[in-house]
Short mmCIF file of C-alpha atoms in Angstrom, two decimals:
data_model
loop_
_atom_site.label_atom_id
_atom_site.label_comp_id
_atom_site.label_asym_id
_atom_site.label_seq_id
_atom_site.Cartn_x
_atom_site.Cartn_y
_atom_site.Cartn_z
CA UNK A 1 -3.83 103.61 -267.38
CA UNK A 2 -3.89 106.80 -265.35
CA UNK A 3 -0.79 107.77 -263.48
CA UNK A 4 -0.42 110.82 -261.25
CA UNK A 5 2.15 113.50 -261.93
CA UNK A 6 3.54 115.35 -258.94
CA UNK A 7 2.79 118.71 -260.57
CA UNK A 8 1.92 119.71 -264.15
CA UNK A 9 3.03 116.88 -266.52
CA UNK A 10 5.86 117.54 -268.93
CA UNK A 11 4.17 117.16 -272.34
CA UNK A 12 5.05 114.30 -274.73
CA UNK A 13 6.31 117.03 -277.13
CA UNK A 14 8.75 118.42 -274.59
CA UNK A 15 9.83 114.95 -273.50
CA UNK A 16 10.49 113.95 -277.07
CA UNK A 17 12.60 117.06 -277.51
CA UNK A 18 14.38 116.30 -274.29
CA UNK A 19 15.24 112.80 -275.33
CA UNK A 20 16.43 114.15 -278.75
CA UNK A 21 18.62 116.73 -276.87
CA UNK A 22 16.53 119.61 -278.36
CA UNK A 23 14.71 120.83 -275.31
CA UNK A 24 14.89 124.49 -274.66
CA UNK A 25 14.08 123.92 -270.94
CA UNK A 26 16.33 120.99 -270.41
CA UNK A 27 17.26 121.81 -266.83
CA UNK A 28 13.63 122.20 -265.78
CA UNK A 29 12.67 118.97 -267.37
CA UNK A 30 15.52 117.12 -265.66
CA UNK A 31 14.56 118.58 -262.29
CA UNK A 32 10.93 117.53 -262.78
CA UNK A 33 11.86 114.02 -263.87
CA UNK A 34 13.96 113.62 -260.82
CA UNK A 35 10.89 113.92 -258.59
CA UNK A 36 8.12 112.62 -260.82
CA UNK A 37 7.66 108.85 -261.56
CA UNK A 38 4.83 109.41 -264.00
CA UNK A 39 6.77 111.64 -266.35
CA UNK A 40 9.95 109.51 -265.87
CA UNK A 41 7.89 106.54 -267.04
CA UNK A 42 6.88 108.32 -270.21
CA UNK A 43 10.41 109.68 -270.80
CA UNK A 44 11.86 106.14 -270.34
CA UNK A 45 9.30 104.68 -272.76
CA UNK A 46 10.37 107.24 -275.40
CA UNK A 47 14.10 106.50 -274.87
CA UNK A 48 13.50 102.74 -274.94
CA UNK A 49 11.55 102.85 -278.21
CA UNK A 50 14.32 102.26 -280.71
CA UNK A 51 12.21 101.94 -283.83
CA UNK A 52 13.68 103.14 -287.10
CA UNK A 53 11.70 104.56 -289.90
CA UNK A 54 11.20 102.39 -292.99
CA UNK A 55 12.26 103.74 -296.42
CA UNK A 56 9.85 106.35 -297.57
CA UNK A 57 7.72 105.20 -300.45
CA UNK A 58 7.26 108.01 -302.89
CA UNK A 59 4.81 107.19 -305.63
CA UNK A 60 5.97 107.79 -309.17
CA UNK A 61 4.18 110.70 -310.72
CA UNK A 62 1.20 109.59 -312.83
CA UNK A 63 1.67 110.53 -316.41
CA UNK A 64 -1.33 112.52 -317.68
CA UNK A 65 -3.17 110.70 -320.46
CA UNK A 66 -3.78 113.67 -322.61
CA UNK A 67 -4.25 113.41 -326.33
CA UNK A 68 -0.81 115.01 -326.83
CA UNK A 69 -1.05 114.85 -330.58
CA UNK A 70 -3.92 117.31 -330.51
CA UNK A 71 -1.73 119.85 -328.79
CA UNK A 72 1.20 118.98 -331.05
CA UNK A 73 -0.97 119.70 -334.10
CA UNK A 74 -1.55 123.18 -332.91
CA UNK A 75 1.83 123.98 -331.29
CA UNK A 76 4.31 122.60 -333.87
CA UNK A 77 3.19 124.93 -336.72
CA UNK A 78 3.20 127.85 -334.31
CA UNK A 79 6.71 127.01 -333.14
CA UNK A 80 7.98 126.66 -336.72
CA UNK A 81 6.40 129.95 -337.63
CA UNK A 82 8.12 131.66 -334.67
CA UNK A 83 11.50 130.14 -335.56
CA UNK A 84 11.51 131.21 -339.15
CA UNK A 85 10.06 134.60 -338.36
CA UNK A 86 12.69 135.46 -335.76
CA UNK A 87 15.84 133.84 -337.23
CA UNK A 88 16.77 136.41 -340.00
CA UNK A 89 17.39 139.30 -337.57
CA UNK A 90 19.24 137.16 -335.02
CA UNK A 91 22.16 136.02 -337.11
CA UNK A 92 24.86 134.23 -335.13
CA UNK A 93 23.38 134.90 -331.77
CA UNK A 94 23.31 131.97 -329.41
CA UNK A 95 20.26 129.82 -329.64
CA UNK A 96 20.89 128.18 -326.23
CA UNK A 97 17.68 129.53 -324.88
CA UNK A 98 19.25 129.97 -321.49
CA UNK A 99 17.96 133.00 -319.71
CA UNK A 100 20.13 135.08 -317.40
CA UNK A 101 22.07 133.10 -314.77
CA UNK A 102 19.49 130.37 -314.37
CA UNK A 103 20.78 126.95 -313.54
CA UNK A 104 18.78 123.78 -313.99
CA UNK A 105 19.45 120.12 -313.56
CA UNK A 106 18.19 117.10 -315.54
CA UNK A 107 18.97 113.66 -314.25
CA UNK A 108 19.26 110.76 -316.61
CA UNK A 109 18.61 107.34 -315.05
CA UNK A 110 19.74 104.27 -316.95
CA UNK A 111 19.39 100.59 -316.07
CA UNK A 112 20.85 97.97 -318.47
CA UNK A 113 20.51 100.32 -321.33
CA UNK A 114 16.98 101.39 -320.59
CA UNK A 115 16.13 104.93 -319.56
CA UNK A 116 13.81 105.30 -316.59
CA UNK A 117 12.13 108.12 -314.78
CA UNK A 118 14.77 109.71 -312.51
CA UNK A 119 12.39 109.94 -309.56
CA UNK A 120 13.58 106.71 -307.94
CA UNK A 121 16.82 104.78 -307.55
CA UNK A 122 17.77 101.11 -307.23
CA UNK A 123 21.18 99.38 -306.89
CA UNK A 124 21.69 98.80 -310.64
CA UNK A 125 20.81 102.29 -311.79
CA UNK A 126 23.41 104.66 -313.24
CA UNK A 127 22.67 108.37 -313.10
CA UNK A 128 24.14 111.13 -315.23
CA UNK A 129 23.54 114.82 -314.80
CA UNK A 130 22.78 117.27 -317.51
CA UNK A 131 23.25 120.93 -316.59
CA UNK A 132 21.65 123.99 -318.20
CA UNK A 133 23.41 127.21 -317.39
CA UNK A 134 24.33 130.52 -318.96
CA UNK A 135 27.00 130.14 -321.72
CA UNK A 136 30.62 130.08 -320.61
CA UNK A 137 33.09 127.80 -318.85
CA UNK A 138 31.92 127.22 -315.26
CA UNK A 139 32.84 125.05 -312.33
CA UNK A 140 29.96 122.86 -311.32
CA UNK A 141 29.58 120.66 -308.24
CA UNK A 142 27.14 117.83 -307.96
CA UNK A 143 26.39 117.14 -304.30
CA UNK A 144 24.23 114.36 -302.92
CA UNK A 145 22.56 114.87 -299.55
CA UNK A 146 21.38 111.62 -298.12
CA UNK A 147 20.66 110.36 -294.57
CA UNK A 148 22.15 113.51 -293.15
CA UNK A 149 25.46 113.27 -295.04
CA UNK A 150 26.82 115.18 -297.98
CA UNK A 151 29.05 113.71 -300.65
CA UNK A 152 30.41 114.42 -304.07
CA UNK A 153 29.85 111.29 -306.23
CA UNK A 154 31.60 112.83 -309.19
CA UNK A 155 34.46 115.36 -309.07
CA UNK A 156 33.91 119.11 -309.53
CA UNK A 157 33.72 119.66 -313.27
CA UNK A 158 34.58 122.49 -315.59
CA UNK A 159 31.49 122.58 -317.84
CA UNK A 160 31.11 124.40 -321.13
CA UNK A 161 27.65 125.72 -320.21
CA UNK A 162 24.62 125.75 -322.44
CA UNK A 163 21.44 123.79 -322.80
CA UNK A 164 21.57 120.34 -321.20
CA UNK A 165 25.30 119.91 -321.09
CA UNK A 166 26.28 116.61 -319.69
CA UNK A 167 28.63 116.54 -316.74
CA UNK A 168 31.41 114.06 -317.06
CA UNK A 169 31.08 110.82 -315.06
CA UNK A 170 28.16 108.85 -313.83
CA UNK A 171 27.12 107.78 -310.29
CA UNK A 172 24.88 105.38 -308.43
CA UNK A 173 22.66 105.91 -305.42
CA UNK A 174 22.01 103.60 -302.46
CA UNK A 175 20.11 104.01 -299.21
CA UNK A 176 17.26 106.36 -298.44
CA UNK A 177 15.86 109.43 -300.08
CA UNK A 178 18.57 111.32 -301.82
CA UNK A 179 18.65 115.01 -302.70
CA UNK A 180 20.80 115.50 -305.79
CA UNK A 181 21.96 119.13 -306.12
CA UNK A 182 24.11 120.99 -308.59
CA UNK A 183 25.65 124.42 -307.90
CA UNK A 184 28.11 126.73 -309.54
CA UNK A 185 31.26 126.99 -307.44
CA UNK A 186 34.52 128.93 -307.47
CA UNK A 187 38.02 128.21 -306.25
CA UNK A 188 37.18 129.46 -302.75
CA UNK A 189 34.37 126.95 -302.42
CA UNK A 190 36.82 124.02 -302.55
CA UNK A 191 36.83 121.86 -299.41
CA UNK A 192 34.22 119.93 -297.50
CA UNK A 193 31.01 119.31 -299.53
CA UNK A 194 28.27 121.86 -298.98
CA UNK A 195 24.94 122.77 -300.46
CA UNK A 196 24.88 126.45 -301.21
CA UNK A 197 21.71 128.48 -300.98
CA UNK A 198 21.46 128.84 -304.76
CA UNK A 199 21.85 125.13 -305.43
CA UNK A 200 19.32 123.47 -307.66
CA UNK A 201 18.12 120.10 -306.25
CA UNK A 202 15.89 117.15 -307.17
CA UNK A 203 14.64 114.36 -304.89
CA UNK A 204 15.30 110.77 -305.80
CA UNK A 205 13.60 108.17 -303.56
CA UNK A 206 14.56 104.51 -303.16
CA UNK A 207 12.58 102.17 -305.36
CA UNK A 208 10.43 99.69 -303.43
CA UNK A 209 10.30 96.32 -305.15
CA UNK B 1 22.34 117.04 -283.65
CA UNK B 2 21.17 120.34 -282.18
CA UNK B 3 17.98 122.16 -282.78
CA UNK B 4 17.67 123.79 -286.19
CA UNK B 5 20.09 121.47 -287.99
CA UNK B 6 17.42 119.48 -289.68
CA UNK B 7 17.34 121.09 -293.10
CA UNK B 8 15.51 118.68 -295.39
CA UNK B 9 12.26 116.64 -295.08
CA UNK B 10 14.24 113.41 -295.53
CA UNK B 11 16.42 114.39 -292.47
CA UNK B 12 13.37 115.31 -290.48
CA UNK B 13 11.70 112.00 -291.44
CA UNK B 14 14.62 110.01 -289.96
CA UNK B 15 15.02 112.23 -286.87
CA UNK B 16 11.48 113.01 -285.93
CA UNK B 17 9.60 110.11 -287.59
CA UNK B 18 9.54 107.87 -284.52
CA UNK B 19 8.24 110.67 -282.26
CA UNK B 20 5.48 111.47 -284.79
CA UNK B 21 4.49 107.84 -285.16
CA UNK B 22 4.19 107.56 -281.37
CA UNK B 23 2.07 110.69 -281.41
CA UNK B 24 -0.20 109.34 -284.16
CA UNK B 25 -0.52 106.05 -282.33
CA UNK B 26 -1.72 107.83 -279.19
CA UNK B 27 -4.50 109.41 -281.21
CA UNK B 28 -5.43 106.57 -283.55
CA UNK B 29 -4.50 103.51 -281.41
CA UNK B 30 -3.50 101.71 -284.57
CA UNK B 31 0.16 101.34 -285.61
CA UNK B 32 -0.42 100.82 -289.31
CA UNK B 33 -2.56 103.93 -289.72
CA UNK B 34 -0.09 105.90 -287.54
CA UNK B 35 2.76 104.96 -289.86
CA UNK B 36 0.69 105.75 -292.97
CA UNK B 37 -0.11 109.17 -291.58
CA UNK B 38 3.53 110.03 -290.94
CA UNK B 39 4.75 108.65 -294.25
CA UNK B 40 2.02 110.49 -296.12
CA UNK B 41 2.97 113.73 -294.40
CA UNK B 42 6.64 113.38 -295.46
CA UNK B 43 5.80 112.44 -299.01
CA UNK B 44 3.99 115.69 -299.21
CA UNK B 45 6.69 117.62 -297.46
CA UNK B 46 9.27 116.32 -299.91
CA UNK B 47 7.31 117.54 -302.88
CA UNK B 48 6.45 120.84 -301.18
CA UNK B 49 9.12 121.61 -298.49
CA UNK B 50 7.75 123.93 -295.78
CA UNK B 51 9.71 126.78 -294.25
CA UNK B 52 9.81 125.04 -290.94
CA UNK B 53 10.72 121.44 -290.14
CA UNK B 54 10.77 121.59 -286.34
CA UNK B 55 8.99 119.11 -284.13
CA UNK B 56 6.11 121.45 -282.99
CA UNK B 57 5.28 122.16 -286.60
CA UNK B 58 5.32 118.48 -287.50
CA UNK B 59 3.22 117.64 -284.45
CA UNK B 60 0.66 120.08 -285.59
CA UNK B 61 0.57 118.53 -289.14
CA UNK B 62 0.21 115.01 -287.75
CA UNK B 63 -2.55 116.15 -285.39
CA UNK B 64 -4.61 117.57 -288.30
CA UNK B 65 -4.09 114.45 -290.43
CA UNK B 66 -5.08 112.18 -287.59
CA UNK B 67 -8.29 114.19 -286.92
CA UNK B 68 -9.13 114.20 -290.63
CA UNK B 69 -8.78 110.40 -290.68
CA UNK B 70 -11.02 109.93 -287.63
CA UNK B 71 -13.63 112.24 -289.03
CA UNK B 72 -14.12 109.99 -292.01
CA UNK B 73 -17.01 107.62 -291.05
CA UNK B 74 -15.53 104.45 -292.61
CA UNK B 75 -12.11 105.07 -291.04
CA UNK B 76 -13.85 105.70 -287.74
CA UNK B 77 -15.57 102.35 -287.65
CA UNK B 78 -12.42 100.51 -288.77
CA UNK B 79 -10.33 102.25 -286.09
CA UNK B 80 -12.78 101.51 -283.45
CA UNK B 81 -12.84 97.81 -284.36
CA UNK B 82 -9.04 97.45 -284.53
CA UNK B 83 -7.99 99.81 -281.71
CA UNK B 84 -5.08 98.88 -279.49
CA UNK B 85 -5.75 100.99 -276.38
CA UNK B 86 -2.25 100.28 -274.98
CA UNK B 87 -0.90 102.63 -277.71
CA UNK B 88 -2.47 105.54 -275.94
CA UNK B 89 0.18 105.42 -273.25
CA UNK B 90 -0.12 106.52 -269.64
CA UNK B 91 -2.81 109.16 -268.92
CA UNK B 92 -1.40 112.04 -267.02
CA UNK B 93 -3.91 114.79 -267.88
CA UNK B 94 -7.41 114.02 -266.65
CA UNK B 95 -10.67 114.79 -268.35
CA UNK B 96 -12.60 114.87 -265.08
CA UNK B 97 -14.12 111.55 -264.31
CA UNK B 98 -14.14 110.45 -267.90
CA UNK B 99 -11.42 108.46 -269.69
CA UNK B 100 -10.67 109.80 -273.15
CA UNK B 101 -11.17 106.58 -275.10
CA UNK B 102 -11.09 106.48 -278.89
CA UNK B 103 -14.85 106.06 -278.77
CA UNK B 104 -15.29 109.26 -276.76
CA UNK B 105 -12.76 111.07 -278.93
CA UNK B 106 -14.80 110.26 -282.09
CA UNK B 107 -17.97 111.60 -280.41
CA UNK B 108 -16.15 114.68 -279.20
CA UNK B 109 -14.86 115.37 -282.69
CA UNK B 110 -18.43 115.17 -283.98
CA UNK B 111 -19.53 117.73 -281.38
CA UNK B 112 -16.62 120.17 -281.48
CA UNK B 113 -15.22 122.54 -284.11
CA UNK B 114 -11.80 121.91 -285.56
CA UNK B 115 -9.90 124.19 -283.20
CA UNK B 116 -11.42 122.60 -280.06
CA UNK B 117 -10.72 119.18 -281.53
CA UNK B 118 -7.07 120.07 -281.88
CA UNK B 119 -7.06 121.29 -278.27
CA UNK B 120 -8.43 117.97 -277.09
CA UNK B 121 -5.56 116.18 -278.72
CA UNK B 122 -2.82 118.52 -277.49
CA UNK B 123 -4.11 118.81 -273.93
CA UNK B 124 -5.49 115.43 -273.15
CA UNK B 125 -3.42 113.10 -275.31
CA UNK B 126 -0.13 114.98 -275.73
CA UNK B 127 -0.31 116.49 -272.21
CA UNK B 128 0.50 119.99 -273.30
CA UNK B 129 -0.38 122.48 -270.57
CA UNK B 130 -2.65 125.45 -271.27
CA UNK B 131 0.26 127.76 -272.02
CA UNK B 132 1.81 125.25 -274.41
CA UNK B 133 -1.51 124.66 -276.17
CA UNK B 134 -1.84 128.37 -276.62
CA UNK B 135 1.60 128.67 -278.04
CA UNK B 136 1.15 125.66 -280.28
CA UNK B 137 -2.08 127.07 -281.72
CA UNK B 138 -1.12 130.73 -281.73
CA UNK B 139 -4.02 131.55 -279.45
CA UNK B 140 -4.36 133.40 -276.13
CA UNK B 141 -4.25 131.28 -272.99
CA UNK B 142 -7.64 132.72 -272.04
CA UNK B 143 -9.16 131.43 -275.25
CA UNK B 144 -7.70 127.98 -274.53
CA UNK B 145 -9.06 127.88 -271.04
CA UNK B 146 -12.52 128.89 -272.39
CA UNK B 147 -12.51 126.11 -274.91
CA UNK B 148 -11.26 123.54 -272.39
CA UNK B 149 -14.16 124.45 -270.14
CA UNK B 150 -16.56 123.86 -273.02
CA UNK B 151 -14.85 120.56 -273.93
CA UNK B 152 -15.31 119.25 -270.48
CA UNK B 153 -18.94 120.16 -270.57
CA UNK B 154 -19.48 118.45 -273.86
CA UNK B 155 -17.56 115.36 -272.77
CA UNK B 156 -19.68 115.18 -269.58
CA UNK B 157 -22.79 115.43 -271.76
CA UNK B 158 -21.63 112.57 -274.05
CA UNK B 159 -20.74 110.43 -271.03
CA UNK B 160 -24.10 111.08 -269.44
CA UNK B 161 -25.93 110.21 -272.71
CA UNK B 162 -23.87 107.06 -272.97
CA UNK B 163 -24.78 106.01 -269.48
CA UNK B 164 -28.48 106.43 -270.22
CA UNK B 165 -28.55 104.46 -273.45
CA UNK B 166 -26.83 101.48 -275.00
CA UNK B 167 -24.91 103.46 -277.60
CA UNK B 168 -22.71 105.33 -277.74
CA UNK B 169 -20.70 103.85 -274.87
CA UNK B 170 -17.70 105.88 -273.84
CA UNK B 171 -15.99 104.06 -270.95
CA UNK B 172 -16.58 105.70 -267.65
CA UNK B 173 -14.23 105.60 -264.71
CA UNK B 174 -15.79 104.22 -261.67
#
C-alpha cells in the first residue's frame, strides 16, 4: 500500500525512537506528524503494536567431546613435576594462586541435590556464589540485574578471600535473563544497589522447558 | 527511560526488541523468521556485548542478518512462498514506478553489492532519507545518491526483464 507523505517521510527508525521517547528531533517529528497523515499512520501503528518479547532462549554451551584423558596423561605428570620442583623454596607462602587484585565468580546451581550447569535458571534451582579474590577480609556484594532492575539477593558479606571462597547464603532466580555480578565494596558504597565498573558478571538465562 | 540508559543486551532486548522485529518483518515478510533474527542477534550480543546498544546500531545488525538470510537460496524460496506482504507496512518512499516486493528485493540483492543492498533496505523499506542513510552507513551523502541512482537503474532493468518474460515476475505498478 503506497501512501503519500506531505514532505520527506520521517523514517521508521526515527518514529520508533519518537514513540520510545528517545528522538533527538522530537519537536520536528511532532510538527511533521501534525500535518502528515502518512507518517501519523506509521507512528500510530508503532504505538498500537503492544507486543512483548518472549524469553530469550540461550542454548547451553556444547561440551567438547575431546579425549580428555589423553591430555590428562600428559598434563598431570607435568603439573606434579612443577609442584614438587617449586615447593621447597616457597615455604609457607600462600598457595591460593590468586594473582594481583583479580576477582572472579563461580556460580553453583543445585536442583534437588543435583549440580547443573549455571548457564540457566528454573524456579526450583538454588544458586550459591564462590568468589576468588586476593587474600584478606573483603566486603563483597552480589548484585542481580534483571529486567532493568537491580537487587541484592543475599546481604553484603565479609569474605575471607582466597580461591573459590563460598559467599554465605543462597538465592533463586525467576523471570528473564539475569546478570549476576559480584564486586568488592567499601562502607561508602552502602545504599541503593549498583553495578560498579569493575564488577564481574555472568549471564544466566531462563530455562525453556 | 531516556537515551543511553540501556546498559545490557537483555535490557536492550526488552526495550528495542519489538522495533527490531517490526523492522525484520518489513524486510522478510515473515513473522517467525523476523523473531528468529532478533533473538539470534541478542543471543550473540549477550555472549559478546558490543560497545554500543543504541537502536541505530541494532537496526544495522538486523539489516545485515536479514540480507544474509535472503541471500541463502533455500531461505529465499521459502520466504517467497510464505510471504505476508502486509508486514511490509505502508510504502512512503517510492522506487519509481516499481513496487519493492520481496521478489524484486531478492533479485536486487543478487545484482547489487552488499553496501547497495543495505542502502535499498534503509531507504526504501525503512524510509531513511539520503542524509540518514549516509549517517547510518558512515558514508558521504554524495556516495549514497550515486548508489541510489544505480539501484533505480538496476531495478528498472529487472522490472523490464520481468515484463518481457514469465520469470522473474516483480510486481509492477500500473
